[in-house]
Amino acid sequence: MSRRRKKSDLESGSDSFLDIIANIVGILIILIVIAGVRVSQMPATPETETAAIPADPVPAPIVVEPPPKIEVALGAATELPSEELLPPEPPPLVVKVEPKPQPEPVQPPQPSPQLLADITQLQRDIDKLDRDVAEVTPQLASAIASHDEIAEAAKAARQESEEVRTQLARLKAELDARKQDVADDMTHLAILADEIKTRDTQRPPVKEIIHKLTPVSQIVEGEEYHFRLENNRISYVPLKQLIDSLKTHLGHRRALLSRTRTHQGFIGPIEGYRMRYLVERKPLSMVDELKHGPGMFRVAVTAWQMQVTSEVEAETAEEALRVGSRFVEVLKAAPPETTLTMWVYPDSFGLFRELQTVVHANGFNVAARPLPEGIPIAGSPDGSRSAGQ
């Protein structure tokens, strides 16, 4: 979580640095454009030299020297007088030069008010730019520092990425090595399996004999659930639910039973089974008559018989042992030490032995009651009780 937050801070610092640089460049471009526009609108003025012309100096008098003396030698026979024959030296010639009048100095041209206003405005813009630069300089320094931090963080991230990449490469190499070891082990196991298979095929077949001790049967005293096995299919017989319905039914027919000695009828169907019953009115014993008073009588079921309808849910061994089947659901609902009474027809003893093994493994007692072909499940007070093993 901290790495993501640090990365976002570095990205925001880099964005701030780029914004500052863009602002400075934009301000410089605007000022250059303004200055260029204003300079292009200035009036043209001739360039003049404002230097003063110095006055000409007064020339000094010019002195003309007399020509030099020329001496000619004519020989000894000629004699000339030394001074009388030469003319006298003329006086020196003096020339006076009048000074030239000095011209008046030329005054430089004055700038126009518009030019002065433009210069003042440009100076203000320059000052404002200086202030903006002074304000942006700390931000620029901070952005540079942030950029350095970002560079350091990027460098560290690159190093970490290289380390992770190296570690991944090492782990991949280890994984490839382990895969190769597993492949070698699988090849070795396949070879061993082939050897075992070859040895098994060479051995003579072994016949397995299962020996089971004959358990001692006991008369069922507790809870008892009934099942019907016919045509290699098993179905649950709701005998207890049918008896409870019969008791309720007889309670509603007390007036009829008080007038008749015997009564027969049907209850159900429940889960595909109907019960045909026969009841008789019997007198009370002396103890019961003293307890309840004279004029009372007792109603007892003297015989009952199960009739199968088309709604019976019968299951094969595979279906019955499957999770969610009716057989498995009944076993789950059965309390501990419940005896499972199985009414078995001649064609379903193989199914009985298969289910008996599973039921014994789950801790239930099993009572087998074989039935001849075509004989329905029936009972009476004079009948025998189931014996579970």
Tab-separated table of C-alpha atoms in Angstrom:
chain	number	residue	atom	x	y	z
A	1	MET	CA	0.000	0.000	0.000
A	2	SER	CA	2.884	2.393	0.841
A	3	ARG	CA	4.597	1.809	-2.491
A	4	ARG	CA	1.461	2.801	-4.410
A	5	ARG	CA	1.064	5.974	-2.342
A	6	LYS	CA	4.716	6.883	-2.870
A	7	LYS	CA	4.398	6.285	-6.579
A	8	SER	CA	1.359	8.592	-6.793
A	9	ASP	CA	3.251	11.350	-4.884
A	10	LEU	CA	6.155	11.080	-7.321
A	11	GLU	CA	3.819	11.300	-10.301
A	12	SER	CA	2.093	14.411	-8.883
A	13	GLY	CA	5.532	16.069	-8.306
A	14	SER	CA	6.540	15.386	-11.892
A	15	ASP	CA	3.244	16.894	-13.134
A	16	SER	CA	3.828	20.057	-11.050
A	17	PHE	CA	7.334	20.412	-12.504
A	18	LEU	CA	6.018	20.178	-16.056
A	19	ASP	CA	3.237	22.728	-15.294
A	20	ILE	CA	5.781	25.272	-13.980
A	21	ILE	CA	8.035	24.897	-17.043
A	22	ALA	CA	5.034	25.294	-19.350
A	23	ASN	CA	3.918	28.497	-17.519
A	24	ILE	CA	7.391	30.102	-17.788
A	25	VAL	CA	7.691	29.287	-21.496
A	26	GLY	CA	4.176	30.657	-22.116
A	27	ILE	CA	4.977	33.975	-20.332
A	28	LEU	CA	8.215	34.428	-22.322
A	29	ILE	CA	6.418	33.797	-25.614
A	30	ILE	CA	3.692	36.337	-24.742
A	31	LEU	CA	6.261	39.045	-23.826
A	32	ILE	CA	8.261	38.462	-27.010
A	33	VAL	CA	5.121	38.759	-29.127
A	34	ILE	CA	4.060	41.996	-27.338
A	35	ALA	CA	7.517	43.554	-27.764
A	36	GLY	CA	7.637	42.604	-31.445
A	37	VAL	CA	4.191	44.101	-32.108
A	38	ARG	CA	5.020	47.370	-30.386
A	39	VAL	CA	8.413	47.773	-32.082
A	40	SER	CA	6.758	47.223	-35.469
A	41	GLN	CA	4.310	50.071	-34.711
A	42	MET	CA	7.083	52.688	-33.804
A	43	PRO	CA	7.660	55.663	-36.314
A	44	ALA	CA	10.903	55.653	-38.299
A	45	THR	CA	13.506	58.396	-37.168
A	46	PRO	CA	16.777	59.318	-39.035
A	47	GLU	CA	19.961	58.482	-37.262
A	48	THR	CA	22.026	61.725	-36.545
A	49	GLU	CA	25.377	62.270	-35.026
A	50	THR	CA	25.113	64.303	-31.859
A	51	ALA	CA	28.860	64.885	-31.494
A	52	ALA	CA	29.917	68.609	-31.511
A	53	ILE	CA	32.041	69.793	-34.435
A	54	PRO	CA	35.281	71.261	-33.089
A	55	ALA	CA	36.224	74.768	-34.235
A	56	ASP	CA	39.070	75.172	-36.697
A	57	PRO	CA	42.264	76.404	-34.968
A	58	VAL	CA	43.708	79.755	-35.953
A	59	PRO	CA	46.569	79.045	-38.399
A	60	ALA	CA	49.992	80.389	-37.499
A	61	PRO	CA	51.573	83.027	-39.770
A	62	ILE	CA	53.453	81.589	-42.738
A	63	VAL	CA	57.067	82.776	-42.982
A	64	VAL	CA	58.713	82.591	-46.450
A	65	GLU	CA	62.438	82.089	-46.188
A	66	PRO	CA	64.694	84.042	-48.591
A	67	PRO	CA	66.295	82.019	-51.332
A	68	PRO	CA	69.734	80.706	-50.593
A	69	LYS	CA	72.844	82.412	-51.800
A	70	ILE	CA	74.342	81.136	-55.005
A	71	GLU	CA	78.100	81.344	-55.311
A	72	VAL	CA	79.693	80.881	-58.723
A	73	ALA	CA	83.460	80.483	-59.159
A	74	LEU	CA	84.587	82.204	-62.394
A	75	GLY	CA	88.273	81.793	-62.101
A	76	ALA	CA	91.073	83.885	-60.901
A	77	ALA	CA	90.884	86.335	-63.703
A	78	THR	CA	87.434	87.381	-62.769
A	79	GLU	CA	86.987	89.452	-59.750
A	80	LEU	CA	83.623	90.461	-58.472
A	81	PRO	CA	82.846	92.594	-55.586
A	82	SER	CA	81.586	90.576	-52.642
A	83	GLU	CA	78.645	92.672	-51.576
A	84	GLU	CA	77.984	95.239	-54.147
A	85	LEU	CA	76.965	92.883	-56.875
A	86	LEU	CA	74.308	90.962	-54.773
A	87	PRO	CA	70.847	92.452	-54.300
A	88	PRO	CA	69.582	93.096	-50.783
A	89	GLU	CA	67.530	90.415	-48.900
A	90	PRO	CA	63.805	90.976	-49.101
A	91	PRO	CA	61.790	91.198	-45.864
A	92	PRO	CA	59.974	88.047	-44.653
A	93	LEU	CA	56.453	87.431	-46.092
A	94	VAL	CA	53.715	87.134	-43.531
A	95	VAL	CA	50.269	85.677	-44.588
A	96	LYS	CA	47.320	86.032	-42.253
A	97	VAL	CA	44.507	83.429	-42.410
A	98	GLU	CA	41.101	84.415	-41.115
A	99	PRO	CA	39.385	81.737	-38.904
A	100	LYS	CA	36.246	80.105	-40.291
A	101	PRO	CA	32.995	80.676	-38.470
A	102	GLN	CA	31.986	77.750	-36.236
A	103	PRO	CA	28.607	76.100	-37.147
A	104	GLU	CA	25.908	75.874	-34.523
A	105	PRO	CA	25.678	72.418	-32.741
A	106	VAL	CA	22.897	70.106	-33.997
A	107	GLN	CA	20.382	69.053	-31.288
A	108	PRO	CA	19.459	65.300	-31.220
A	109	PRO	CA	15.749	64.477	-31.973
A	110	GLN	CA	13.443	63.880	-28.980
A	111	PRO	CA	11.516	60.515	-28.770
A	112	SER	CA	7.753	60.596	-29.266
A	113	PRO	CA	5.324	60.225	-26.285
A	114	GLN	CA	3.972	56.961	-27.732
A	115	LEU	CA	7.506	55.530	-27.836
A	116	LEU	CA	8.123	56.608	-24.241
A	117	ALA	CA	4.818	54.977	-23.169
A	118	ASP	CA	5.749	51.770	-24.984
A	119	ILE	CA	9.171	51.738	-23.334
A	120	THR	CA	7.566	52.307	-19.912
A	121	GLN	CA	5.014	49.525	-20.489
A	122	LEU	CA	7.758	47.199	-21.701
A	123	GLN	CA	9.795	47.983	-18.584
A	124	ARG	CA	6.738	47.177	-16.447
A	125	ASP	CA	6.304	43.898	-18.286
A	126	ILE	CA	9.961	43.077	-17.727
A	127	ASP	CA	9.605	43.885	-14.009
A	128	LYS	CA	6.483	41.708	-13.770
A	129	LEU	CA	8.326	38.924	-15.557
A	130	ASP	CA	11.191	39.287	-13.071
A	131	ARG	CA	8.687	38.988	-10.189
A	132	ASP	CA	7.070	35.951	-11.805
A	133	VAL	CA	10.460	34.374	-12.281
A	134	ALA	CA	11.291	35.108	-8.628
A	135	GLU	CA	8.018	33.438	-7.543
A	136	VAL	CA	8.453	30.455	-9.843
A	137	THR	CA	12.103	29.884	-8.949
A	138	PRO	CA	11.341	28.153	-5.558
A	139	GLN	CA	8.672	26.060	-7.224
A	140	LEU	CA	11.126	25.181	-9.966
A	141	ALA	CA	13.701	24.197	-7.361
A	142	SER	CA	11.093	22.075	-5.560
A	143	ALA	CA	10.077	20.486	-8.855
A	144	ILE	CA	13.706	19.728	-9.643
A	145	ALA	CA	14.094	18.157	-6.206
A	146	SER	CA	10.906	16.145	-6.770
A	147	HIS	CA	12.226	15.101	-10.156
A	148	ASP	CA	15.402	13.899	-8.497
A	149	GLU	CA	13.361	11.951	-5.949
A	150	ILE	CA	11.318	10.457	-8.774
A	151	ALA	CA	14.494	9.478	-10.574
A	152	GLU	CA	15.845	7.844	-7.402
A	153	ALA	CA	12.552	6.040	-6.833
A	154	ALA	CA	12.491	4.878	-10.445
A	155	LYS	CA	16.028	3.636	-10.104
A	156	ALA	CA	15.137	1.754	-6.916
A	157	ALA	CA	12.036	0.334	-8.619
A	158	ARG	CA	14.120	-0.831	-11.539
A	159	GLN	CA	16.570	-2.498	-9.185
A	160	GLU	CA	13.724	-4.162	-7.300
A	161	SER	CA	12.189	-5.283	-10.578
A	162	GLU	CA	15.493	-6.782	-11.629
A	163	GLU	CA	15.734	-8.611	-8.300
A	164	VAL	CA	12.169	-9.935	-8.649
A	165	ARG	CA	12.865	-10.981	-12.229
A	166	THR	CA	15.998	-12.791	-11.094
A	167	GLN	CA	14.116	-14.512	-8.289
A	168	LEU	CA	11.340	-15.544	-10.676
A	169	ALA	CA	13.881	-16.964	-13.075
A	170	ARG	CA	15.457	-18.933	-10.222
A	171	LEU	CA	12.065	-20.218	-9.055
A	172	LYS	CA	11.143	-21.168	-12.603
A	173	ALA	CA	14.377	-23.097	-12.944
A	174	GLU	CA	13.649	-24.904	-9.662
A	175	LEU	CA	10.090	-25.648	-10.824
A	176	ASP	CA	11.354	-27.036	-14.113
A	177	ALA	CA	13.816	-29.208	-12.216
A	178	ARG	CA	11.059	-30.511	-9.927
A	179	LYS	CA	8.800	-31.164	-12.913
A	180	GLN	CA	11.583	-33.170	-14.465
A	181	ASP	CA	11.997	-35.130	-11.215
A	182	VAL	CA	8.251	-35.807	-11.101
A	183	ALA	CA	8.305	-36.930	-14.732
A	184	ASP	CA	11.182	-39.278	-13.953
A	185	ASP	CA	9.293	-40.645	-10.928
A	186	MET	CA	6.139	-41.152	-13.008
A	187	THR	CA	8.146	-43.004	-15.631
A	188	HIS	CA	9.663	-45.188	-12.934
A	189	LEU	CA	6.212	-45.850	-11.426
A	190	ALA	CA	4.849	-46.770	-14.845
A	191	ILE	CA	7.671	-49.251	-15.290
A	192	LEU	CA	6.981	-50.753	-11.845
A	193	ALA	CA	3.243	-50.936	-12.601
A	194	ASP	CA	3.988	-52.790	-15.814
A	195	GLU	CA	6.228	-55.199	-13.928
A	196	ILE	CA	3.544	-55.791	-11.270
A	197	LYS	CA	0.908	-56.314	-13.942
A	198	THR	CA	3.160	-58.795	-15.704
A	199	ARG	CA	3.746	-60.711	-12.461
A	200	ASP	CA	0.029	-60.746	-11.661
A	201	THR	CA	-0.814	-62.149	-15.056
A	202	GLN	CA	1.772	-64.863	-14.571
A	203	ARG	CA	0.412	-65.906	-11.147
A	204	PRO	CA	-2.427	-68.432	-10.925
A	205	PRO	CA	-5.784	-66.878	-10.004
A	206	VAL	CA	-6.530	-66.809	-6.282
A	207	LYS	CA	-10.000	-67.654	-5.129
A	208	GLU	CA	-11.080	-65.516	-2.213
A	209	ILE	CA	-13.161	-67.268	0.438
A	210	ILE	CA	-15.138	-65.056	2.753
A	211	HIS	CA	-15.969	-66.673	6.077
A	212	LYS	CA	-18.547	-65.117	8.335
A	213	LEU	CA	-19.525	-66.362	11.761
A	214	THR	CA	-23.209	-67.079	12.185
A	215	PRO	CA	-24.509	-64.445	14.599
A	216	VAL	CA	-26.951	-65.239	17.374
A	217	SER	CA	-30.412	-63.876	16.595
A	218	GLN	CA	-32.417	-61.924	19.161
A	219	ILE	CA	-36.106	-61.100	19.362
A	220	VAL	CA	-36.706	-57.487	18.281
A	221	GLU	CA	-37.738	-55.374	21.266
A	222	GLY	CA	-36.979	-51.815	20.108
A	223	GLU	CA	-37.672	-49.753	17.002
A	224	GLU	CA	-38.315	-51.761	13.845
A	225	TYR	CA	-38.320	-50.569	10.195
A	226	HIS	CA	-39.736	-52.804	7.448
A	227	PHE	CA	-38.557	-53.245	3.830
A	228	ARG	CA	-39.906	-55.389	0.982
A	229	LEU	CA	-37.455	-57.086	-1.449
A	230	GLU	CA	-38.955	-58.418	-4.674
A	231	ASN	CA	-37.710	-58.557	-8.284
A	232	ASN	CA	-34.235	-57.477	-7.021
A	233	ARG	CA	-35.696	-54.163	-5.837
A	234	ILE	CA	-36.174	-52.810	-2.342
A	235	SER	CA	-38.961	-50.536	-1.093
A	236	TYR	CA	-39.758	-49.076	2.311
A	237	VAL	CA	-42.938	-50.414	4.008
A	238	PRO	CA	-44.432	-47.656	6.242
A	239	LEU	CA	-46.005	-50.110	8.725
A	240	LYS	CA	-45.692	-47.797	11.740
A	241	GLN	CA	-47.342	-44.868	9.901
A	242	LEU	CA	-50.205	-47.095	8.750
A	243	ILE	CA	-50.806	-48.401	12.291
A	244	ASP	CA	-50.892	-44.828	13.640
A	245	SER	CA	-53.438	-43.911	10.958
A	246	LEU	CA	-55.486	-46.998	11.858
A	247	LYS	CA	-55.647	-45.976	15.535
A	248	THR	CA	-56.915	-42.537	14.571
A	249	HIS	CA	-59.411	-44.067	12.165
A	250	LEU	CA	-60.809	-46.475	14.780
A	251	GLY	CA	-61.136	-43.657	17.282
A	252	HIS	CA	-63.501	-41.893	14.895
A	253	ARG	CA	-65.629	-45.063	14.481
A	254	ARG	CA	-66.408	-45.865	18.129
A	255	ALA	CA	-70.188	-45.713	17.608
A	256	LEU	CA	-69.992	-48.177	14.728
A	257	LEU	CA	-67.733	-50.536	16.662
A	258	SER	CA	-70.079	-50.464	19.664
A	259	ARG	CA	-72.871	-51.856	17.474
A	260	THR	CA	-70.898	-54.494	15.517
A	261	ARG	CA	-68.741	-57.297	16.781
A	262	THR	CA	-66.255	-57.210	13.859
A	263	HIS	CA	-65.214	-54.563	11.319
A	264	GLN	CA	-62.822	-54.578	8.376
A	265	GLY	CA	-61.569	-51.837	6.078
A	266	PHE	CA	-58.533	-50.197	4.364
A	267	ILE	CA	-56.003	-47.534	5.443
A	268	GLY	CA	-53.740	-45.675	3.019
A	269	PRO	CA	-52.151	-45.642	0.632
A	270	ILE	CA	-48.956	-44.319	2.228
A	271	GLU	CA	-45.810	-44.441	0.022
A	272	GLY	CA	-47.613	-46.913	-2.279
A	273	TYR	CA	-48.854	-49.336	0.426
A	274	ARG	CA	-52.423	-49.924	1.693
A	275	MET	CA	-53.315	-51.870	4.847
A	276	ARG	CA	-56.332	-54.145	4.936
A	277	TYR	CA	-57.355	-54.670	8.566
A	278	LEU	CA	-59.843	-56.689	10.644
A	279	VAL	CA	-60.913	-55.533	14.142
A	280	GLU	CA	-63.063	-57.319	16.732
A	281	ARG	CA	-64.858	-56.115	19.799
A	282	LYS	CA	-63.778	-58.083	22.865
A	283	PRO	CA	-64.965	-57.904	26.488
A	284	LEU	CA	-62.735	-56.514	29.202
A	285	SER	CA	-61.033	-58.655	31.741
A	286	MET	CA	-62.198	-58.564	35.334
A	287	VAL	CA	-59.298	-56.317	36.288
A	288	ASP	CA	-60.074	-53.884	33.488
A	289	GLU	CA	-63.795	-53.956	34.266
A	290	LEU	CA	-63.146	-53.124	37.919
A	291	LYS	CA	-60.758	-50.379	36.765
A	292	HIS	CA	-62.935	-48.766	34.076
A	293	GLY	CA	-66.429	-49.850	35.164
A	294	PRO	CA	-69.108	-52.112	33.635
A	295	GLY	CA	-70.316	-51.590	30.045
A	296	MET	CA	-66.855	-50.962	28.577
A	297	PHE	CA	-65.330	-53.052	25.785
A	298	ARG	CA	-61.977	-53.427	24.001
A	299	VAL	CA	-61.330	-53.205	20.253
A	300	ALA	CA	-58.329	-55.166	18.925
A	301	VAL	CA	-56.830	-55.660	15.483
A	302	THR	CA	-56.980	-59.370	14.863
A	303	ALA	CA	-55.333	-59.369	11.389
A	304	TRP	CA	-53.745	-57.005	8.855
A	305	GLN	CA	-52.368	-57.405	5.319
A	306	MET	CA	-50.288	-55.170	3.030
A	307	GLN	CA	-51.383	-54.434	-0.504
A	308	VAL	CA	-48.944	-52.942	-3.042
A	309	THR	CA	-50.065	-50.138	-5.385
A	310	SER	CA	-48.404	-48.697	-8.485
A	311	GLU	CA	-47.050	-45.771	-6.467
A	312	VAL	CA	-44.449	-47.883	-4.642
A	313	GLU	CA	-40.922	-46.440	-4.988
A	314	ALA	CA	-38.716	-49.531	-5.503
A	315	GLU	CA	-34.926	-49.197	-5.996
A	316	THR	CA	-32.190	-51.460	-7.261
A	317	ALA	CA	-29.071	-52.105	-5.174
A	318	GLU	CA	-27.125	-49.414	-7.023
A	319	GLU	CA	-29.965	-46.894	-6.668
A	320	ALA	CA	-30.588	-47.762	-3.018
A	321	LEU	CA	-26.930	-47.261	-2.021
A	322	ARG	CA	-26.694	-43.935	-3.845
A	323	VAL	CA	-26.641	-40.716	-1.796
A	324	GLY	CA	-30.130	-39.226	-1.551
A	325	SER	CA	-32.006	-42.470	-2.222
A	326	ARG	CA	-35.109	-43.400	-0.200
A	327	PHE	CA	-33.275	-46.323	1.429
A	328	VAL	CA	-30.397	-44.074	2.586
A	329	GLU	CA	-32.820	-41.406	3.837
A	330	VAL	CA	-34.687	-43.994	5.965
A	331	LEU	CA	-31.391	-45.220	7.443
A	332	LYS	CA	-30.398	-41.640	8.322
A	333	ALA	CA	-33.732	-41.071	10.096
A	334	ALA	CA	-33.585	-44.345	12.009
A	335	PRO	CA	-32.543	-44.076	15.677
A	336	PRO	CA	-29.599	-46.108	17.009
A	337	GLU	CA	-30.107	-49.855	17.668
A	338	THR	CA	-32.962	-49.984	15.149
A	339	THR	CA	-33.729	-53.362	13.587
A	340	LEU	CA	-34.323	-53.480	9.834
A	341	THR	CA	-36.827	-56.219	9.003
A	342	MET	CA	-36.580	-57.283	5.354
A	343	TRP	CA	-39.442	-59.302	3.801
A	344	VAL	CA	-37.554	-61.228	1.101
A	345	TYR	CA	-39.032	-63.066	-1.876
A	346	PRO	CA	-37.127	-65.947	-3.548
A	347	ASP	CA	-35.791	-63.799	-6.437
A	348	SER	CA	-34.125	-61.198	-4.179
A	349	PHE	CA	-31.820	-63.116	-1.777
A	350	GLY	CA	-28.743	-61.809	-3.625
A	351	LEU	CA	-29.933	-58.235	-3.088
A	352	PHE	CA	-30.575	-59.067	0.580
A	353	ARG	CA	-26.972	-60.287	1.129
A	354	GLU	CA	-25.522	-57.184	-0.584
A	355	LEU	CA	-27.643	-54.795	1.499
A	356	GLN	CA	-27.077	-56.802	4.678
A	357	THR	CA	-23.321	-56.211	4.437
A	358	VAL	CA	-23.801	-52.448	4.073
A	359	VAL	CA	-26.378	-52.255	6.884
A	360	HIS	CA	-24.186	-54.250	9.306
A	361	ALA	CA	-21.273	-51.923	8.511
A	362	ASN	CA	-23.470	-48.994	9.621
A	363	GLY	CA	-24.357	-50.608	12.970
A	364	PHE	CA	-27.922	-51.829	12.315
A	365	ASN	CA	-29.419	-55.233	13.127
A	366	VAL	CA	-31.066	-57.100	10.268
A	367	ALA	CA	-34.052	-59.453	10.524
A	368	ALA	CA	-34.860	-61.561	7.462
A	369	ARG	CA	-38.424	-62.834	6.908
A	370	PRO	CA	-38.600	-64.957	3.723
A	371	LEU	CA	-41.903	-65.043	1.870
A	372	PRO	CA	-43.141	-67.500	-0.788
A	373	GLU	CA	-43.933	-66.157	-4.215
A	374	GLY	CA	-47.309	-64.388	-4.286
A	375	ILE	CA	-47.839	-64.267	-0.470
A	376	PRO	CA	-48.343	-60.673	0.786
A	377	ILE	CA	-46.890	-59.183	3.946
A	378	ALA	CA	-49.347	-59.844	6.809
A	379	GLY	CA	-49.517	-60.025	10.592
A	380	SER	CA	-51.743	-60.847	13.557
A	381	PRO	CA	-51.535	-60.947	17.369
A	382	ASP	CA	-50.933	-64.684	17.158
A	383	GLY	CA	-48.000	-64.355	14.737
A	384	SER	CA	-44.252	-64.534	15.485
A	385	ARG	CA	-41.964	-61.627	16.208
A	386	SER	CA	-38.911	-60.774	14.122
A	387	ALA	CA	-35.466	-62.002	15.231
A	388	GLY	CA	-32.602	-59.669	14.379
A	389	GLN	CA	-28.920	-60.478	13.844
